[in-house]
Short mmCIF file of C-alpha atoms and ligand atoms in Angstrom, two decimals:
data_model
loop_
_atom_site.label_atom_id
_atom_site.label_comp_id
_atom_site.label_asym_id
_atom_site.label_seq_id
_atom_site.Cartn_x
_atom_site.Cartn_y
_atom_site.Cartn_z
CA MET A 992 0.00 0.00 0.00
CA THR A 993 1.37 3.43 -0.91
CA ALA A 994 1.20 6.35 1.50
CA THR A 995 -1.41 7.98 -0.69
CA ALA A 996 -3.65 4.92 -0.79
CA THR A 997 -6.61 5.99 1.32
CA ARG A 998 -9.57 4.63 -0.62
CA VAL A 999 -11.57 1.57 0.35
CA LEU A 1000 -14.06 -0.22 -1.87
CA VAL A 1001 -16.80 -1.86 0.21
CA LEU A 1002 -18.55 -4.86 -1.35
CA ASN A 1003 -21.75 -6.43 -0.06
CA SER A 1004 -22.56 -9.48 -2.18
CA GLY A 1005 -25.99 -11.04 -1.92
CA SER A 1006 -27.20 -14.16 -3.72
CA SER A 1007 -28.35 -12.15 -6.75
CA SER A 1008 -27.06 -8.68 -5.95
CA LEU A 1009 -23.87 -6.71 -5.44
CA LYS A 1010 -23.91 -3.45 -3.50
CA TYR A 1011 -20.82 -1.29 -3.37
CA GLN A 1012 -19.43 2.00 -2.15
CA LEU A 1013 -16.07 3.61 -2.69
CA LEU A 1014 -14.96 5.76 0.23
CA ASP A 1015 -11.92 7.90 0.84
CA MET A 1016 -10.80 7.34 4.43
CA HIS A 1017 -8.64 10.45 4.31
CA ASP A 1018 -11.80 12.50 4.89
CA GLY A 1019 -14.59 9.89 4.92
CA ALA A 1020 -15.92 11.16 1.57
CA ARG A 1021 -18.11 8.85 -0.47
CA LEU A 1022 -16.80 8.82 -4.03
CA ALA A 1023 -19.19 6.38 -5.66
CA ALA A 1024 -22.00 4.01 -4.77
CA GLY A 1025 -24.12 1.55 -6.63
CA LEU A 1026 -25.99 -1.66 -6.92
CA VAL A 1027 -26.19 -4.55 -9.35
CA GLU A 1028 -29.51 -6.39 -9.06
CA ARG A 1029 -30.95 -9.59 -10.49
CA ILE A 1030 -27.56 -11.10 -11.29
CA GLY A 1031 -28.04 -14.29 -13.31
CA GLU A 1032 -31.31 -13.11 -14.87
CA GLU A 1033 -32.09 -11.56 -18.25
CA THR A 1034 -33.16 -8.30 -16.60
CA SER A 1035 -30.08 -7.49 -14.53
CA ARG A 1036 -29.65 -3.84 -13.72
CA LEU A 1037 -26.65 -1.78 -12.67
CA ALA A 1038 -27.21 1.62 -11.07
CA HIS A 1039 -24.03 3.61 -10.47
CA THR A 1040 -23.88 7.01 -8.79
CA PRO A 1041 -20.64 9.00 -9.20
CA LEU A 1042 -20.89 10.86 -5.89
CA ALA A 1043 -17.45 12.49 -6.22
CA THR A 1044 -18.51 14.50 -9.24
CA GLY A 1045 -22.13 14.93 -8.19
CA GLY A 1046 -23.16 13.37 -11.50
CA ASP A 1047 -26.48 11.65 -12.15
CA THR A 1048 -27.02 7.95 -11.51
CA ARG A 1049 -26.21 5.90 -14.60
CA GLU A 1050 -28.41 2.87 -15.15
CA THR A 1051 -27.67 -0.05 -17.43
CA GLU A 1052 -30.01 -2.95 -18.00
CA GLY A 1053 -29.33 -6.30 -19.64
CA PRO A 1054 -28.15 -9.75 -18.64
CA ILE A 1055 -25.28 -9.97 -16.15
CA ALA A 1056 -24.54 -13.67 -15.84
CA ASP A 1057 -22.64 -13.88 -12.57
CA HIS A 1058 -20.83 -11.97 -9.84
CA THR A 1059 -17.56 -11.89 -11.81
CA THR A 1060 -19.29 -10.14 -14.72
CA ALA A 1061 -21.07 -7.87 -12.24
CA LEU A 1062 -17.86 -6.78 -10.53
CA LYS A 1063 -16.18 -6.22 -13.90
CA ALA A 1064 -19.10 -3.99 -14.91
CA VAL A 1065 -18.78 -2.08 -11.63
CA ALA A 1066 -15.03 -1.72 -12.19
CA ALA A 1067 -15.73 -0.27 -15.65
CA GLU A 1068 -18.19 2.26 -14.20
CA LEU A 1069 -15.65 3.29 -11.56
CA ALA A 1070 -12.91 3.54 -14.21
CA ALA A 1071 -15.14 5.82 -16.29
CA ASP A 1072 -15.06 8.23 -13.34
CA GLY A 1073 -11.28 7.90 -12.98
CA LEU A 1074 -11.76 5.70 -9.89
CA GLY A 1075 -10.79 2.32 -11.39
CA LEU A 1076 -9.77 -0.71 -9.37
CA ASP A 1077 -6.22 -0.28 -10.72
CA SER A 1078 -5.89 3.11 -9.03
CA PRO A 1079 -2.84 3.36 -6.73
CA GLN A 1080 -5.09 5.24 -4.32
CA LEU A 1081 -7.12 2.12 -3.62
CA ALA A 1082 -5.88 0.74 -0.28
CA ALA A 1083 -8.11 -2.28 0.14
CA ILE A 1084 -11.42 -3.94 -0.55
CA GLY A 1085 -13.67 -4.54 2.47
CA HIS A 1086 -16.18 -7.38 2.19
CA ARG A 1087 -19.28 -7.76 4.28
CA VAL A 1088 -19.39 -11.40 5.38
CA VAL A 1089 -22.57 -12.47 7.14
CA HIS A 1090 -21.33 -15.40 9.22
CA GLY A 1091 -17.99 -15.52 10.95
CA GLY A 1092 -18.91 -18.22 13.47
CA LEU A 1093 -17.03 -18.06 16.75
CA GLN A 1094 -13.57 -17.90 15.23
CA PHE A 1095 -13.82 -14.48 13.59
CA THR A 1096 -14.16 -11.91 16.34
CA GLU A 1097 -12.41 -9.11 14.41
CA PRO A 1098 -12.10 -7.89 10.84
CA THR A 1099 -9.63 -10.19 9.12
CA VAL A 1100 -7.30 -9.88 6.13
CA ILE A 1101 -8.37 -12.58 3.70
CA ASP A 1102 -5.91 -15.25 2.61
CA ASP A 1103 -6.55 -18.81 1.41
CA ALA A 1104 -6.83 -20.15 4.96
CA VAL A 1105 -9.38 -17.48 5.93
CA LEU A 1106 -11.40 -18.19 2.81
CA THR A 1107 -11.43 -21.90 3.67
CA GLU A 1108 -12.71 -21.07 7.17
CA ILE A 1109 -15.50 -18.88 5.73
CA GLU A 1110 -16.41 -21.79 3.46
CA ARG A 1111 -16.54 -24.10 6.47
CA LEU A 1112 -19.27 -21.87 7.89
CA VAL A 1113 -21.60 -22.36 4.90
CA PRO A 1114 -23.68 -25.03 6.71
CA VAL A 1115 -24.68 -22.45 9.37
CA ALA A 1116 -25.27 -19.65 6.81
CA PRO A 1117 -26.37 -21.42 3.62
CA LEU A 1118 -28.20 -18.37 2.25
CA HIS A 1119 -25.53 -15.77 2.84
CA ASN A 1120 -21.96 -17.01 3.03
CA PRO A 1121 -21.84 -18.54 -0.49
CA ALA A 1122 -22.65 -15.16 -2.04
CA ASN A 1123 -20.06 -13.42 0.14
CA ILE A 1124 -17.47 -16.03 -0.87
CA THR A 1125 -18.23 -15.49 -4.56
CA GLY A 1126 -17.71 -11.75 -4.07
CA ILE A 1127 -14.37 -12.31 -2.36
CA ARG A 1128 -13.12 -14.75 -5.02
CA THR A 1129 -14.14 -12.38 -7.79
CA ALA A 1130 -12.43 -9.38 -6.20
CA ARG A 1131 -9.27 -11.36 -5.45
CA ALA A 1132 -9.09 -12.50 -9.06
CA LEU A 1133 -9.37 -8.91 -10.29
CA ARG A 1134 -6.82 -7.46 -7.84
CA PRO A 1135 -4.74 -10.32 -6.38
CA ASP A 1136 -2.16 -7.90 -4.97
CA LEU A 1137 -4.63 -5.77 -3.02
CA PRO A 1138 -5.45 -6.47 0.65
CA GLN A 1139 -8.99 -7.78 1.00
CA VAL A 1140 -10.63 -7.68 4.40
CA ALA A 1141 -13.63 -9.61 5.69
CA VAL A 1142 -15.87 -7.74 8.14
CA PHE A 1143 -18.28 -10.13 9.82
CA ASP A 1144 -21.90 -9.45 10.79
CA THR A 1145 -21.51 -11.80 13.73
CA ALA A 1146 -18.24 -10.41 15.12
CA PHE A 1147 -19.73 -7.76 17.41
CA HIS A 1148 -21.85 -10.42 19.10
CA THR A 1149 -19.00 -12.81 19.94
CA THR A 1150 -18.67 -11.02 23.31
CA MET A 1151 -22.05 -12.40 24.42
CA PRO A 1152 -21.65 -14.45 27.57
CA GLU A 1153 -22.12 -18.18 27.19
CA TYR A 1154 -25.41 -18.12 29.11
CA ALA A 1155 -26.87 -15.69 26.56
CA ALA A 1156 -25.42 -17.43 23.50
CA ARG A 1157 -26.37 -21.03 24.29
CA TYR A 1158 -29.74 -22.56 23.61
CA ALA A 1159 -31.01 -24.78 26.42
CA ILE A 1160 -30.69 -27.95 24.37
CA ASP A 1161 -28.47 -31.02 24.65
CA VAL A 1162 -24.93 -29.69 24.75
CA ALA A 1163 -23.34 -32.50 22.75
CA THR A 1164 -25.83 -32.13 19.90
CA ALA A 1165 -25.48 -28.34 19.95
CA ASP A 1166 -21.69 -28.50 19.88
CA ALA A 1167 -21.52 -31.18 17.20
CA HIS A 1168 -23.54 -29.00 14.85
CA ARG A 1169 -22.34 -25.58 16.06
CA ILE A 1170 -25.89 -24.69 17.14
CA ARG A 1171 -25.88 -21.53 19.24
CA ARG A 1172 -26.95 -17.91 19.04
CA TYR A 1173 -24.58 -15.93 16.82
CA GLY A 1174 -26.55 -12.75 16.13
CA PHE A 1175 -26.42 -10.62 12.97
CA HIS A 1176 -26.44 -6.93 11.89
CA GLY A 1177 -23.38 -6.68 14.14
CA THR A 1178 -21.69 -4.01 12.04
CA SER A 1179 -24.76 -1.82 12.47
CA HIS A 1180 -25.12 -2.53 16.20
CA ALA A 1181 -21.44 -1.70 16.70
CA TYR A 1182 -21.62 1.53 14.72
CA VAL A 1183 -24.91 2.72 16.21
CA SER A 1184 -24.01 1.94 19.83
CA ARG A 1185 -20.73 3.87 19.47
CA ARG A 1186 -22.44 6.76 17.66
CA THR A 1187 -25.07 6.90 20.42
CA ALA A 1188 -22.37 7.20 23.08
CA ALA A 1189 -20.84 10.06 21.07
CA LEU A 1190 -24.24 11.76 20.88
CA LEU A 1191 -24.36 11.65 24.69
CA GLY A 1192 -20.80 13.03 24.83
CA LYS A 1193 -19.55 9.84 26.46
CA ASP A 1194 -17.05 7.10 25.76
CA PRO A 1195 -18.72 3.81 24.66
CA SER A 1196 -17.25 2.13 27.76
CA GLU A 1197 -19.37 4.42 29.95
CA VAL A 1198 -22.82 3.70 28.54
CA ASN A 1199 -25.35 0.89 28.30
CA VAL A 1200 -27.40 1.03 25.11
CA ILE A 1201 -30.30 -0.94 23.66
CA VAL A 1202 -30.01 -0.77 19.87
CA LEU A 1203 -33.12 -1.46 17.80
CA HIS A 1204 -32.10 -2.10 14.18
CA LEU A 1205 -35.47 -2.06 12.44
CA GLY A 1206 -35.15 -2.57 8.71
CA ASN A 1207 -36.78 -5.23 6.61
CA GLY A 1208 -34.74 -7.59 8.76
CA ALA A 1209 -34.81 -6.44 12.38
CA SER A 1210 -32.80 -7.13 15.52
CA ALA A 1211 -32.25 -5.74 18.99
CA SER A 1212 -29.07 -5.80 21.00
CA ALA A 1213 -28.08 -5.04 24.57
CA VAL A 1214 -24.70 -3.31 24.63
CA ALA A 1215 -22.97 -2.83 27.99
CA GLY A 1216 -19.99 -0.48 27.99
CA GLY A 1217 -19.38 -1.03 24.28
CA ARG A 1218 -19.69 -4.82 24.40
CA CYS A 1219 -22.66 -6.80 23.15
CA VAL A 1220 -24.18 -8.89 25.95
CA ASP A 1221 -27.31 -10.11 24.19
CA THR A 1222 -28.97 -9.90 20.80
CA SER A 1223 -32.27 -11.07 19.39
CA MET A 1224 -31.16 -13.00 16.29
CA GLY A 1225 -29.84 -16.50 16.83
CA LEU A 1226 -28.35 -19.34 14.82
CA THR A 1227 -29.89 -17.62 11.80
CA PRO A 1228 -31.49 -14.19 11.27
CA LEU A 1229 -34.94 -15.72 11.84
CA GLU A 1230 -35.10 -15.37 15.64
CA GLY A 1231 -36.27 -12.38 17.62
CA LEU A 1232 -38.31 -9.39 16.52
CA VAL A 1233 -41.21 -9.44 14.07
CA MET A 1234 -39.66 -8.50 10.69
CA GLY A 1235 -40.83 -7.58 7.22
CA THR A 1236 -41.19 -11.19 6.10
CA ARG A 1237 -39.78 -13.25 9.02
CA SER A 1238 -41.72 -14.47 12.02
CA GLY A 1239 -39.07 -13.83 14.66
CA ASP A 1240 -39.60 -15.75 17.93
CA ILE A 1241 -41.92 -18.70 17.61
CA ASP A 1242 -42.58 -21.92 19.53
CA PRO A 1243 -40.34 -24.44 17.70
CA ALA A 1244 -43.22 -26.91 17.97
CA VAL A 1245 -45.04 -24.83 15.35
CA THR A 1246 -42.57 -26.22 12.81
CA PHE A 1247 -43.35 -29.85 13.84
CA HIS A 1248 -47.03 -29.01 13.60
CA LEU A 1249 -46.65 -27.53 10.11
CA LYS A 1250 -44.93 -30.72 8.99
CA ARG A 1251 -47.02 -33.32 10.81
CA VAL A 1252 -50.44 -31.73 10.68
CA ALA A 1253 -50.34 -29.27 7.79
CA GLY A 1254 -48.23 -31.66 5.67
CA MET A 1255 -45.65 -29.07 4.69
CA SER A 1256 -42.13 -30.00 3.61
CA GLU A 1257 -38.98 -28.71 5.29
CA ASP A 1258 -38.44 -26.21 2.46
CA GLU A 1259 -42.04 -25.00 2.64
CA VAL A 1260 -41.76 -24.37 6.38
CA ASP A 1261 -38.46 -22.55 5.81
CA GLU A 1262 -40.07 -20.41 3.13
CA LEU A 1263 -43.17 -19.74 5.26
CA LEU A 1264 -41.20 -18.54 8.28
CA ASN A 1265 -38.54 -16.58 6.37
CA LYS A 1266 -40.47 -15.14 3.44
CA LYS A 1267 -44.21 -15.29 4.14
CA SER A 1268 -44.39 -14.37 7.82
CA GLY A 1269 -43.77 -11.24 9.86
CA LEU A 1270 -45.62 -8.15 8.66
CA ILE A 1271 -46.23 -9.51 5.17
CA GLY A 1272 -47.73 -12.72 6.55
CA LEU A 1273 -49.90 -10.85 9.00
CA CYS A 1274 -51.32 -8.19 6.69
CA GLY A 1275 -49.94 -8.63 3.17
CA ASP A 1276 -47.52 -5.68 3.34
CA ASN A 1277 -43.98 -5.51 4.67
CA ASP A 1278 -43.44 -1.81 4.08
CA MET A 1279 -44.19 0.20 7.21
CA ARG A 1280 -45.25 3.21 5.12
CA GLU A 1281 -47.97 1.18 3.44
CA ILE A 1282 -49.06 -0.32 6.76
CA ARG A 1283 -49.42 3.15 8.30
CA ARG A 1284 -51.35 4.34 5.23
CA ARG A 1285 -53.79 1.45 5.58
CA ILE A 1286 -54.23 2.08 9.30
CA ASP A 1287 -54.99 5.74 8.60
CA ALA A 1288 -57.50 4.76 5.90
CA GLY A 1289 -59.39 2.69 8.48
CA GLY A 1290 -62.06 0.09 7.84
CA GLU A 1291 -61.60 -3.66 7.89
CA ASP A 1292 -58.37 -3.47 5.92
CA GLY A 1293 -57.04 -0.85 8.34
CA ALA A 1294 -57.89 -3.13 11.27
CA ARG A 1295 -55.84 -5.93 9.70
CA ALA A 1296 -52.89 -3.59 9.25
CA GLN A 1297 -53.37 -2.31 12.82
CA LEU A 1298 -53.19 -5.83 14.24
CA ALA A 1299 -49.93 -6.48 12.34
CA PHE A 1300 -48.57 -3.18 13.69
CA ASP A 1301 -49.64 -4.05 17.25
CA ILE A 1302 -47.96 -7.47 17.10
CA TYR A 1303 -44.78 -5.81 15.80
CA ILE A 1304 -44.84 -3.25 18.63
CA HIS A 1305 -45.69 -5.79 21.33
CA ARG A 1306 -42.58 -7.81 20.43
CA LEU A 1307 -40.42 -4.68 20.50
CA LYS A 1308 -41.71 -3.80 23.97
CA LYS A 1309 -40.94 -7.28 25.24
CA TYR A 1310 -37.33 -6.95 24.08
CA LEU A 1311 -37.03 -3.46 25.59
CA GLY A 1312 -38.18 -4.87 28.92
CA ALA A 1313 -35.96 -7.93 28.68
CA TYR A 1314 -32.85 -5.97 27.76
CA THR A 1315 -33.52 -3.43 30.49
CA ALA A 1316 -33.41 -6.37 32.91
CA VAL A 1317 -30.30 -7.82 31.24
CA LEU A 1318 -28.43 -4.51 31.39
CA GLY A 1319 -29.64 -3.43 34.84
CA ARG A 1320 -29.09 0.21 33.91
CA VAL A 1321 -30.03 1.61 30.50
CA ASP A 1322 -28.55 4.94 29.41
CA ALA A 1323 -29.96 5.02 25.91
CA VAL A 1324 -32.30 3.37 23.44
CA ALA A 1325 -31.24 3.90 19.81
CA PHE A 1326 -33.52 3.39 16.81
CA THR A 1327 -31.91 2.73 13.46
CA ALA A 1328 -32.40 1.33 9.89
CA GLY A 1329 -35.30 1.98 7.50
CA VAL A 1330 -38.17 1.70 10.00
CA GLY A 1331 -36.24 2.89 13.06
CA GLU A 1332 -34.93 6.00 11.31
CA ASN A 1333 -38.12 6.96 9.50
CA ALA A 1334 -41.22 5.63 11.22
CA ALA A 1335 -42.05 8.05 14.06
CA PRO A 1336 -45.28 6.14 14.92
CA VAL A 1337 -43.26 2.96 15.52
CA ARG A 1338 -40.89 4.77 17.88
CA ALA A 1339 -43.77 6.41 19.77
CA ALA A 1340 -45.77 3.20 20.08
CA ALA A 1341 -42.77 1.07 21.11
CA LEU A 1342 -42.04 3.35 24.08
CA ALA A 1343 -45.63 4.21 25.03
CA GLY A 1344 -46.29 3.18 28.61
CA LEU A 1345 -42.63 2.55 29.45
CA GLU A 1346 -42.27 5.64 31.65
CA GLN A 1347 -41.63 3.37 34.64
CA LEU A 1348 -38.49 2.21 32.81
CA GLY A 1349 -37.46 5.86 32.35
CA MET A 1350 -38.23 5.72 28.64
CA ALA A 1351 -40.35 8.28 26.81
CA VAL A 1352 -40.62 10.03 23.46
CA ASP A 1353 -41.16 13.77 22.99
CA GLU A 1354 -43.80 14.17 20.30
CA ASP A 1355 -42.26 17.22 18.61
CA ARG A 1356 -38.73 15.86 18.65
CA ASN A 1357 -39.95 12.53 17.34
CA ALA A 1358 -41.64 14.25 14.40
CA VAL A 1359 -38.42 15.91 13.18
CA ARG A 1360 -37.03 14.34 9.99
CA SER A 1361 -33.25 14.40 9.65
CA ASP A 1362 -30.29 12.34 8.49
CA GLU A 1363 -28.37 13.28 11.63
CA PRO A 1364 -28.23 11.40 14.94
CA ARG A 1365 -30.67 13.09 17.33
CA LEU A 1366 -32.40 12.77 20.69
CA ILE A 1367 -36.17 12.30 20.75
CA SER A 1368 -36.67 11.85 24.51
CA PRO A 1369 -37.99 14.74 26.60
CA GLU A 1370 -35.45 17.01 28.31
CA GLY A 1371 -34.18 15.42 31.52
CA SER A 1372 -35.30 11.86 30.72
CA ARG A 1373 -33.57 9.12 32.70
CA VAL A 1374 -33.02 7.15 29.49
CA ALA A 1375 -31.93 9.00 26.34
CA VAL A 1376 -33.96 7.87 23.34
CA ALA A 1377 -32.16 8.51 20.06
CA VAL A 1378 -32.54 8.09 16.33
CA VAL A 1379 -29.12 7.20 14.94
CA PRO A 1380 -28.91 6.51 11.19
CA THR A 1381 -26.82 3.43 10.60
CA ASP A 1382 -23.94 3.36 8.13
CA GLU A 1383 -22.71 -0.17 7.64
CA GLU A 1384 -20.58 0.76 4.62
CA LEU A 1385 -18.70 3.45 6.55
CA GLU A 1386 -18.16 1.04 9.45
CA ILE A 1387 -16.83 -1.67 7.09
CA ALA A 1388 -14.58 0.86 5.36
CA GLN A 1389 -13.24 2.17 8.68
CA GLN A 1390 -12.55 -1.30 10.04
CA THR A 1391 -10.91 -2.32 6.77
CA TYR A 1392 -8.74 0.77 6.59
CA ALA A 1393 -7.75 0.55 10.25
CA LEU A 1394 -6.51 -2.97 9.64
CA VAL A 1395 -4.54 -2.34 6.44
CA SER A 1396 -3.05 0.99 7.49
CA ALA A 1397 -1.92 -0.22 10.92
P1 ADP B 1619 -32.96 -3.74 4.75
O1 ADP B 1619 -31.58 -3.14 4.70
O2 ADP B 1619 -33.19 -4.68 5.87
O3 ADP B 1619 -33.47 -4.24 3.43
P2 ADP B 1619 -33.85 -1.03 5.39
O4 ADP B 1619 -33.09 -0.76 6.63
O5 ADP B 1619 -33.51 -0.28 4.16
O6 ADP B 1619 -33.95 -2.58 5.10
O7 ADP B 1619 -35.40 -0.79 5.72
C1 ADP B 1619 -36.38 -0.99 4.76
C2 ADP B 1619 -37.74 -0.77 5.40
O8 ADP B 1619 -37.80 0.53 6.00
C3 ADP B 1619 -38.90 -0.76 4.41
O9 ADP B 1619 -39.37 -2.06 4.17
C4 ADP B 1619 -39.94 0.09 5.12
O10 ADP B 1619 -40.75 -0.75 5.94
C5 ADP B 1619 -39.13 0.98 6.03
N1 ADP B 1619 -39.15 2.38 5.64
C6 ADP B 1619 -38.35 3.01 4.76
N2 ADP B 1619 -38.67 4.33 4.68
C7 ADP B 1619 -39.70 4.52 5.52
C8 ADP B 1619 -40.49 5.66 5.90
N3 ADP B 1619 -40.28 6.87 5.36
N4 ADP B 1619 -41.47 5.46 6.81
C9 ADP B 1619 -41.68 4.25 7.36
N5 ADP B 1619 -40.98 3.16 7.05
C10 ADP B 1619 -40.00 3.29 6.15
#
């Protein structure tokens, strides 16, 4: 790496998508961002925004067969802006990797051995790790000389104590199959808990924070003095809160029942709980904006949307209560991600009636729309309630750069 190499390309590879951002860690500036969707289909689409020049988003449609072709197309777009992958200013590529198991507790420079370990985790993350691995292989092939860093979604949660991470099932079976609670969205929980401490003018080690990451996927975490002590997602991202399309917590016997009584196959149950449950299963919509619109419109349809909303809120309240008990003292509750950052009615409803826990929302503050971290609790509240926009790409870029520039 040359002294002038301060740029980091962040890659987030999904099964049929590739999201990317190019950041300059010299000043944190975002130089370019984009997304390739529907990889492997006839109707693939690449949308590239040259943020450095303030230019318009360029969209290209047409078949992109695989991740290698996708990354080459992204590289061409970046090169057209003078930001190509061959630039000496590029310091590293940071990859989001969903599952790092127990072994990856920190961002890690990728070599063959690391890649093999990530592959060994595929059985516990069959939907996510293969796509991340493809992204890594592709990027390494394009720039074999460049440091590539894996930043794991699970890493922040590896500090959970054993009694929070273990399921109460037969230990030998659990250990043989690596069944335990790993937690996800860790990059976001790490970033938001730290940013919340900064908002309070404190060091992360001084504060206890409950982070509510409410996007299409949703998870809560209890963070004590900067370390995660509990989180709502488990072996997979299915456990915990009610999500856009996932059930969250459920009696595991429901799955036996679906198989034995409803005659569903393993794959059908998997699909039901991951894709056809949560808000979409309850009311047919997984977008909180649409759900609020239906509630406001009233009638029978509004009542159905209201029930979905109420179930979503009830689960959130249960986690707020549980994590208050886990932490003993809560200094802040932080809302983040699509719903948490934008849906004021969700924030108000989740904290309604929790005054005994020192938690409340100021109506006027809650109504303010902003991209900045902000407090929405009334002046003098025992617990600070905050809206803190997450920035997983910046966190990945910072962790990557810290590692390669050390
Ligand atoms: P993910 O990264 O998990 O796909 P996001 O964090 O982008 O999801 O959140 C997406 C969700 O955020 C949408 O499904 C929608 O429910 C919600 N959302 C986005 N904007 C708004 C808004 N203005 N008001 C309410 N909800 C919103």
